Amino acid sequence: MKKTFRLVSVTLWAVLNDMLVIGKLGRKRKAMYAGVVLFTLLMSVLSFFYNFMMGSGLKMFDSLDILPAIIVSAASFVILMTTIFKIKGTVFGFKDYELLMSLPVSTTAVVASRLIILYCFNFLFTIILILPMTIAYGILARPGFGFYIMSLVLMFAVPLIPLITASVLGTVIAYILSKFRRNNLLNIIFSISLMLIIIALTFAFRGDEQELVNMSKAITQQVYGLYPLARLYTNAVINSDVLAFFLFLCISVSAFILYALIVKRLFKKINTLLMTGQTRANFKLGKIKTGSPLKALYSKEIKRYISSSVYVLNTGIGIVLLTISTIAGFFVDLEGIMGGELMFSLAKDNAVLYLIIFIMVSCTSMASISIEGKNFWILKTLPVTPMAIFISKIALNLTICLPALLDAVLIGILLKLDFLRIILMFFIAAASALFISQYGLIINLMLPNFSWTAEVAVIKQSAASVVTIFSSFIFFAVFFIFKFVIPTGAGAYLGYLLFMLIVDMILYCILKSYGVKRFYSL
Amino acid sequence: MLKITNFSKSYKRGIKAVDNLNLEVKSGDIYGFIGHNGAGKTTTIKSVAGVLEFEEGEITIDNISIKRDPVACKQRMAYIPDNPDLYEHLSGIAYLNFIADIYQVDKTERRKLIEEYASAFELTQNLGDAIGSYSHGMKQKLAIISALIHKPKLLILDEPFVGLDPKAAHTLKTLMAKICNEGSAIFFSTHVLEVAEKLCNKIAIIKGGKLVAHGATSEVIGNSSLENVFLELIEDKQ
């Protein structure tokens, strides 16, 4: 047991360090730890307000009791989705597998430590969602003491079933994909398809309009239909049904124990299967293609990007969603969905925001320096200027954002905007893509992390990515200033475009001066 | 070819990793760089390769300062670190083509050299596989091939024999002698003193960041062996 917890603590600290390491700026590390705590608190507060608002709304339709079931289902659903693709790298196929298995530690201890780590990540997420819900429901419904006790106890069990489901699915997917030579590409296609199916299903549920009188029943049935365990949860915490309480606990815990026993049995076998590299050893030198150094760097960036499904899913999904939602807009009654002419007109005025937000979250460059990791020496010793390297990294980001230019035109046509605004939207999309590419790169040069052990740590959990995403919204918000100053016509669009172009030029100058110096000093 | 003048490199809190080092590697030299772990070998080598920045002293390659024109210097040299972490997602051939594109090696020359070196290191059949599936030795071989295919004037190697099988080590030694005969220069660190003694025409011994001996191998070792000289020098200075 002692060894298991030692393994857990070592891994958790390694993950935290991966997330928080920001180069040589030792002092800033404390600030970053504080930042993470603040971020968690902020998310909890936001979660509370969201729950409270939702609960108040449900109370109006006499449906407050469904709130815990909705949140438990939502939490389980998110855990399922985020864990499926985390299994390979956490429980199976993780980097230090060989090192751990060579230590005088039993397989049981190693398996237990991996499952505890997986549980810990998901439990933290569960707390952020369920604890604020419990408080919000408590304020709104004023339930008895039993509600709090049962909610708190069941909170520990909530992540178990989605975690097991995700783990089984994730392992099967990883195993099937490992049989293919281009498994990363297949993984990306499969993951994006799965996400789109889920989003489509969510819309399908929302599209089913019910009369207000029947809404409560409809929501309840939908939630229970999506996640049957939510019914047990509701019965336990709302109706103080002790049997439901123990049934929920028993199902979750026994399933987890059973799962742990199965994993223990198959641990070595699955890891061996997943970690055995595909080799053919039958290469014959064929036709050789040559290219310029810049083309070689760009091609290397593209290959690096596609090789990481985590990278693609976290930075490319925004543009995929933007494109699909734009195309889908041509096949639905947009005005009807928006609920009338007024909303349609509002959408016309602010269409550019919809476009920019998807571009701003499609930033590959915020991790493009850190992702080099132990390979960074190659870039440092190549006979190319740092600017050539930066351009190749910016070019990758621009390539990802390329569909947004077409989307800008399509959105303009869809919302029946005038020609001038469509043209301005096109250029705003281009300027925003250039902005986020350069901005992310500068932030990553300032806050690099080359000592990561898992890609996900630099792609979405690093200081650089958090700072880039959150601070870029300031530039997004500038549009509102232009909108406030020039409320009608295309003036705000033009003003914002000029603003973004000036910012782009400033960022280019920063890259050329500070960026180059910083690159040499890394 | 390589001239290191009054080179010093300090780390945090002013601790000097290398202290006022002077050294010259001429065309045709196979220059061995020997020292304890932490003596300053890798710091020196990384500074020469342009991986580390430095404030004191000067390093020139082919009379070009690495500080003032790093790109021109890097165009003339190749560097292989002690643990070559290569792009694991690329296949061996894709990596070689990437390096060849960067150094603008023409198609005919590229094909000829890849065939020659991959065959010498018995890696041809594996060039289509992802580098991630390679063993440490195979990665080392690929790094060596990538360094040789653009015919560098100066080859900087940090512990090049680690991980190589005996046959590959022999091949590397033969190739090192060959390219130096053709006018290139090699500056490399090693802990294998027998190899250094047999292979190098010049040797430098570093201890605590300072050179304690350097010059022609025959002059440095005299009638003794490199191992004895090295141990004596290290003991003396302690």
JSON list of N, CA and C in Angstrom, two decimals, chain B residues 38-80:
[
{"chain": "B", "resi": 38, "resn": "GLY", "atom": "N", "xyz": [31.04, 15.92, -15.67]},
{"chain": "B", "resi": 38, "resn": "GLY", "atom": "CA", "xyz": [30.89, 17.26, -15.07]},
{"chain": "B", "resi": 38, "resn": "GLY", "atom": "C", "xyz": [32.13, 18.12, -15.18]},
{"chain": "B", "resi": 39, "resn": "ALA", "atom": "N", "xyz": [33.10, 17.69, -15.99]},
{"chain": "B", "resi": 39, "resn": "ALA", "atom": "CA", "xyz": [34.35, 18.46, -16.11]},
{"chain": "B", "resi": 39, "resn": "ALA", "atom": "C", "xyz": [34.18, 19.70, -16.99]},
{"chain": "B", "resi": 40, "resn": "GLY", "atom": "N", "xyz": [33.14, 19.70, -17.83]},
{"chain": "B", "resi": 40, "resn": "GLY", "atom": "CA", "xyz": [32.91, 20.85, -18.72]},
{"chain": "B", "resi": 40, "resn": "GLY", "atom": "C", "xyz": [32.94, 20.49, -20.19]},
{"chain": "B", "resi": 41, "resn": "LYS", "atom": "N", "xyz": [33.03, 19.19, -20.49]},
{"chain": "B", "resi": 41, "resn": "LYS", "atom": "CA", "xyz": [33.11, 18.75, -21.90]},
{"chain": "B", "resi": 41, "resn": "LYS", "atom": "C", "xyz": [31.84, 19.12, -22.66]},
{"chain": "B", "resi": 42, "resn": "THR", "atom": "N", "xyz": [30.69, 18.67, -22.11]},
{"chain": "B", "resi": 42, "resn": "THR", "atom": "CA", "xyz": [29.43, 18.89, -22.83]},
{"chain": "B", "resi": 42, "resn": "THR", "atom": "C", "xyz": [29.11, 20.37, -22.94]},
{"chain": "B", "resi": 43, "resn": "THR", "atom": "N", "xyz": [29.42, 21.15, -21.89]},
{"chain": "B", "resi": 43, "resn": "THR", "atom": "CA", "xyz": [29.18, 22.60, -21.95]},
{"chain": "B", "resi": 43, "resn": "THR", "atom": "C", "xyz": [29.97, 23.22, -23.09]},
{"chain": "B", "resi": 44, "resn": "THR", "atom": "N", "xyz": [31.24, 22.81, -23.21]},
{"chain": "B", "resi": 44, "resn": "THR", "atom": "CA", "xyz": [32.08, 23.34, -24.29]},
{"chain": "B", "resi": 44, "resn": "THR", "atom": "C", "xyz": [31.52, 22.93, -25.64]},
{"chain": "B", "resi": 45, "resn": "ILE", "atom": "N", "xyz": [31.20, 21.65, -25.76]},
{"chain": "B", "resi": 45, "resn": "ILE", "atom": "CA", "xyz": [30.71, 21.12, -27.04]},
{"chain": "B", "resi": 45, "resn": "ILE", "atom": "C", "xyz": [29.39, 21.80, -27.43]},
{"chain": "B", "resi": 46, "resn": "LYS", "atom": "N", "xyz": [28.49, 21.97, -26.46]},
{"chain": "B", "resi": 46, "resn": "LYS", "atom": "CA", "xyz": [27.20, 22.60, -26.76]},
{"chain": "B", "resi": 46, "resn": "LYS", "atom": "C", "xyz": [27.38, 24.07, -27.16]},
{"chain": "B", "resi": 47, "resn": "SER", "atom": "N", "xyz": [28.35, 24.72, -26.57]},
{"chain": "B", "resi": 47, "resn": "SER", "atom": "CA", "xyz": [28.60, 26.12, -26.94]},
{"chain": "B", "resi": 47, "resn": "SER", "atom": "C", "xyz": [29.15, 26.21, -28.35]},
{"chain": "B", "resi": 48, "resn": "VAL", "atom": "N", "xyz": [30.03, 25.25, -28.70]},
{"chain": "B", "resi": 48, "resn": "VAL", "atom": "CA", "xyz": [30.58, 25.21, -30.06]},
{"chain": "B", "resi": 48, "resn": "VAL", "atom": "C", "xyz": [29.46, 24.96, -31.07]},
{"chain": "B", "resi": 49, "resn": "ALA", "atom": "N", "xyz": [28.54, 24.08, -30.69]},
{"chain": "B", "resi": 49, "resn": "ALA", "atom": "CA", "xyz": [27.46, 23.71, -31.62]},
{"chain": "B", "resi": 49, "resn": "ALA", "atom": "C", "xyz": [26.37, 24.77, -31.72]},
{"chain": "B", "resi": 50, "resn": "GLY", "atom": "N", "xyz": [26.43, 25.77, -30.86]},
{"chain": "B", "resi": 50, "resn": "GLY", "atom": "CA", "xyz": [25.43, 26.84, -30.91]},
{"chain": "B", "resi": 50, "resn": "GLY", "atom": "C", "xyz": [24.19, 26.53, -30.10]},
{"chain": "B", "resi": 51, "resn": "VAL", "atom": "N", "xyz": [24.26, 25.49, -29.26]},
{"chain": "B", "resi": 51, "resn": "VAL", "atom": "CA", "xyz": [23.10, 25.15, -28.43]},
{"chain": "B", "resi": 51, "resn": "VAL", "atom": "C", "xyz": [23.05, 26.06, -27.21]},
{"chain": "B", "resi": 52, "resn": "LEU", "atom": "N", "xyz": [24.25, 26.35, -26.64]},
{"chain": "B", "resi": 52, "resn": "LEU", "atom": "CA", "xyz": [24.32, 27.20, -25.45]},
{"chain": "B", "resi": 52, "resn": "LEU", "atom": "C", "xyz": [24.86, 28.59, -25.81]},
{"chain": "B", "resi": 53, "resn": "GLU", "atom": "N", "xyz": [24.29, 29.60, -25.18]},
{"chain": "B", "resi": 53, "resn": "GLU", "atom": "CA", "xyz": [24.83, 30.95, -25.33]},
{"chain": "B", "resi": 53, "resn": "GLU", "atom": "C", "xyz": [25.99, 31.13, -24.36]},
{"chain": "B", "resi": 54, "resn": "PHE", "atom": "N", "xyz": [26.95, 31.97, -24.69]},
{"chain": "B", "resi": 54, "resn": "PHE", "atom": "CA", "xyz": [28.03, 32.25, -23.74]},
{"chain": "B", "resi": 54, "resn": "PHE", "atom": "C", "xyz": [28.42, 33.72, -23.85]},
{"chain": "B", "resi": 55, "resn": "GLU", "atom": "N", "xyz": [28.99, 34.23, -22.78]},
{"chain": "B", "resi": 55, "resn": "GLU", "atom": "CA", "xyz": [29.31, 35.65, -22.73]},
{"chain": "B", "resi": 55, "resn": "GLU", "atom": "C", "xyz": [30.80, 35.90, -22.90]},
{"chain": "B", "resi": 56, "resn": "GLU", "atom": "N", "xyz": [31.63, 35.03, -22.27]},
{"chain": "B", "resi": 56, "resn": "GLU", "atom": "CA", "xyz": [33.07, 35.29, -22.27]},
{"chain": "B", "resi": 56, "resn": "GLU", "atom": "C", "xyz": [33.79, 34.46, -23.32]},
{"chain": "B", "resi": 57, "resn": "GLY", "atom": "N", "xyz": [34.70, 35.10, -24.05]},
{"chain": "B", "resi": 57, "resn": "GLY", "atom": "CA", "xyz": [35.53, 34.41, -25.03]},
{"chain": "B", "resi": 57, "resn": "GLY", "atom": "C", "xyz": [34.93, 34.40, -26.41]},
{"chain": "B", "resi": 58, "resn": "GLU", "atom": "N", "xyz": [35.59, 33.64, -27.27]},
{"chain": "B", "resi": 58, "resn": "GLU", "atom": "CA", "xyz": [35.15, 33.61, -28.66]},
{"chain": "B", "resi": 58, "resn": "GLU", "atom": "C", "xyz": [35.31, 32.19, -29.22]},
{"chain": "B", "resi": 59, "resn": "ILE", "atom": "N", "xyz": [34.36, 31.80, -30.03]},
{"chain": "B", "resi": 59, "resn": "ILE", "atom": "CA", "xyz": [34.45, 30.51, -30.73]},
{"chain": "B", "resi": 59, "resn": "ILE", "atom": "C", "xyz": [34.26, 30.80, -32.21]},
{"chain": "B", "resi": 60, "resn": "THR", "atom": "N", "xyz": [35.25, 30.40, -33.02]},
{"chain": "B", "resi": 60, "resn": "THR", "atom": "CA", "xyz": [35.10, 30.61, -34.47]},
{"chain": "B", "resi": 60, "resn": "THR", "atom": "C", "xyz": [35.18, 29.27, -35.20]},
{"chain": "B", "resi": 61, "resn": "ILE", "atom": "N", "xyz": [34.39, 29.18, -36.25]},
{"chain": "B", "resi": 61, "resn": "ILE", "atom": "CA", "xyz": [34.43, 27.99, -37.10]},
{"chain": "B", "resi": 61, "resn": "ILE", "atom": "C", "xyz": [34.72, 28.48, -38.52]},
{"chain": "B", "resi": 62, "resn": "ASP", "atom": "N", "xyz": [35.82, 27.99, -39.06]},
{"chain": "B", "resi": 62, "resn": "ASP", "atom": "CA", "xyz": [36.24, 28.46, -40.38]},
{"chain": "B", "resi": 62, "resn": "ASP", "atom": "C", "xyz": [36.37, 29.99, -40.37]},
{"chain": "B", "resi": 63, "resn": "ASN", "atom": "N", "xyz": [36.91, 30.51, -39.28]},
{"chain": "B", "resi": 63, "resn": "ASN", "atom": "CA", "xyz": [37.11, 31.95, -39.07]},
{"chain": "B", "resi": 63, "resn": "ASN", "atom": "C", "xyz": [35.82, 32.78, -38.95]},
{"chain": "B", "resi": 64, "resn": "ILE", "atom": "N", "xyz": [34.70, 32.11, -38.73]},
{"chain": "B", "resi": 64, "resn": "ILE", "atom": "CA", "xyz": [33.43, 32.83, -38.56]},
{"chain": "B", "resi": 64, "resn": "ILE", "atom": "C", "xyz": [32.99, 32.67, -37.10]},
{"chain": "B", "resi": 65, "resn": "SER", "atom": "N", "xyz": [32.62, 33.78, -36.49]},
{"chain": "B", "resi": 65, "resn": "SER", "atom": "CA", "xyz": [32.22, 33.74, -35.08]},
{"chain": "B", "resi": 65, "resn": "SER", "atom": "C", "xyz": [30.83, 33.12, -34.93]},
{"chain": "B", "resi": 66, "resn": "ILE", "atom": "N", "xyz": [30.73, 32.17, -34.02]},
{"chain": "B", "resi": 66, "resn": "ILE", "atom": "CA", "xyz": [29.43, 31.52, -33.78]},
{"chain": "B", "resi": 66, "resn": "ILE", "atom": "C", "xyz": [28.43, 32.51, -33.16]},
{"chain": "B", "resi": 67, "resn": "LYS", "atom": "N", "xyz": [29.00, 33.54, -32.48]},
{"chain": "B", "resi": 67, "resn": "LYS", "atom": "CA", "xyz": [28.12, 34.55, -31.88]},
{"chain": "B", "resi": 67, "resn": "LYS", "atom": "C", "xyz": [27.56, 35.47, -32.96]},
{"chain": "B", "resi": 68, "resn": "ARG", "atom": "N", "xyz": [28.43, 35.87, -33.89]},
{"chain": "B", "resi": 68, "resn": "ARG", "atom": "CA", "xyz": [28.01, 36.88, -34.87]},
{"chain": "B", "resi": 68, "resn": "ARG", "atom": "C", "xyz": [27.24, 36.29, -36.05]},
{"chain": "B", "resi": 69, "resn": "ASP", "atom": "N", "xyz": [27.65, 35.12, -36.51]},
{"chain": "B", "resi": 69, "resn": "ASP", "atom": "CA", "xyz": [26.94, 34.52, -37.65]},
{"chain": "B", "resi": 69, "resn": "ASP", "atom": "C", "xyz": [26.71, 33.03, -37.40]},
{"chain": "B", "resi": 70, "resn": "PRO", "atom": "N", "xyz": [25.80, 32.73, -36.48]},
{"chain": "B", "resi": 70, "resn": "PRO", "atom": "CA", "xyz": [25.59, 31.32, -36.12]},
{"chain": "B", "resi": 70, "resn": "PRO", "atom": "C", "xyz": [25.12, 30.46, -37.30]},
{"chain": "B", "resi": 71, "resn": "VAL", "atom": "N", "xyz": [24.33, 31.04, -38.19]},
{"chain": "B", "resi": 71, "resn": "VAL", "atom": "CA", "xyz": [23.80, 30.24, -39.31]},
{"chain": "B", "resi": 71, "resn": "VAL", "atom": "C", "xyz": [24.93, 29.77, -40.23]},
{"chain": "B", "resi": 72, "resn": "ALA", "atom": "N", "xyz": [25.86, 30.69, -40.53]},
{"chain": "B", "resi": 72, "resn": "ALA", "atom": "CA", "xyz": [26.99, 30.33, -41.41]},
{"chain": "B", "resi": 72, "resn": "ALA", "atom": "C", "xyz": [27.86, 29.26, -40.74]},
{"chain": "B", "resi": 73, "resn": "CYS", "atom": "N", "xyz": [28.05, 29.38, -39.42]},
{"chain": "B", "resi": 73, "resn": "CYS", "atom": "CA", "xyz": [28.85, 28.38, -38.70]},
{"chain": "B", "resi": 73, "resn": "CYS", "atom": "C", "xyz": [28.16, 27.01, -38.75]},
{"chain": "B", "resi": 74, "resn": "LYS", "atom": "N", "xyz": [26.85, 27.02, -38.50]},
{"chain": "B", "resi": 74, "resn": "LYS", "atom": "CA", "xyz": [26.12, 25.75, -38.45]},
{"chain": "B", "resi": 74, "resn": "LYS", "atom": "C", "xyz": [26.06, 25.09, -39.82]},
{"chain": "B", "resi": 75, "resn": "GLN", "atom": "N", "xyz": [26.10, 25.91, -40.87]},
{"chain": "B", "resi": 75, "resn": "GLN", "atom": "CA", "xyz": [26.11, 25.37, -42.23]},
{"chain": "B", "resi": 75, "resn": "GLN", "atom": "C", "xyz": [27.38, 24.54, -42.47]},
{"chain": "B", "resi": 76, "resn": "ARG", "atom": "N", "xyz": [28.45, 24.86, -41.73]},
{"chain": "B", "resi": 76, "resn": "ARG", "atom": "CA", "xyz": [29.73, 24.20, -41.95]},
{"chain": "B", "resi": 76, "resn": "ARG", "atom": "C", "xyz": [29.96, 23.01, -41.03]},
{"chain": "B", "resi": 77, "resn": "MET", "atom": "N", "xyz": [29.07, 22.84, -40.07]},
{"chain": "B", "resi": 77, "resn": "MET", "atom": "CA", "xyz": [29.34, 21.76, -39.10]},
{"chain": "B", "resi": 77, "resn": "MET", "atom": "C", "xyz": [28.13, 20.86, -38.86]},
{"chain": "B", "resi": 78, "resn": "ALA", "atom": "N", "xyz": [28.41, 19.77, -38.17]},
{"chain": "B", "resi": 78, "resn": "ALA", "atom": "CA", "xyz": [27.34, 18.87, -37.74]},
{"chain": "B", "resi": 78, "resn": "ALA", "atom": "C", "xyz": [27.60, 18.52, -36.28]},
{"chain": "B", "resi": 79, "resn": "TYR", "atom": "N", "xyz": [26.52, 18.36, -35.54]},
{"chain": "B", "resi": 79, "resn": "TYR", "atom": "CA", "xyz": [26.66, 18.06, -34.11]},
{"chain": "B", "resi": 79, "resn": "TYR", "atom": "C", "xyz": [25.79, 16.87, -33.75]},
{"chain": "B", "resi": 80, "resn": "ILE", "atom": "N", "xyz": [26.33, 15.97, -32.97]},
{"chain": "B", "resi": 80, "resn": "ILE", "atom": "CA", "xyz": [25.53, 14.86, -32.45]},
{"chain": "B", "resi": 80, "resn": "ILE", "atom": "C", "xyz": [25.67, 14.86, -30.93]}
]
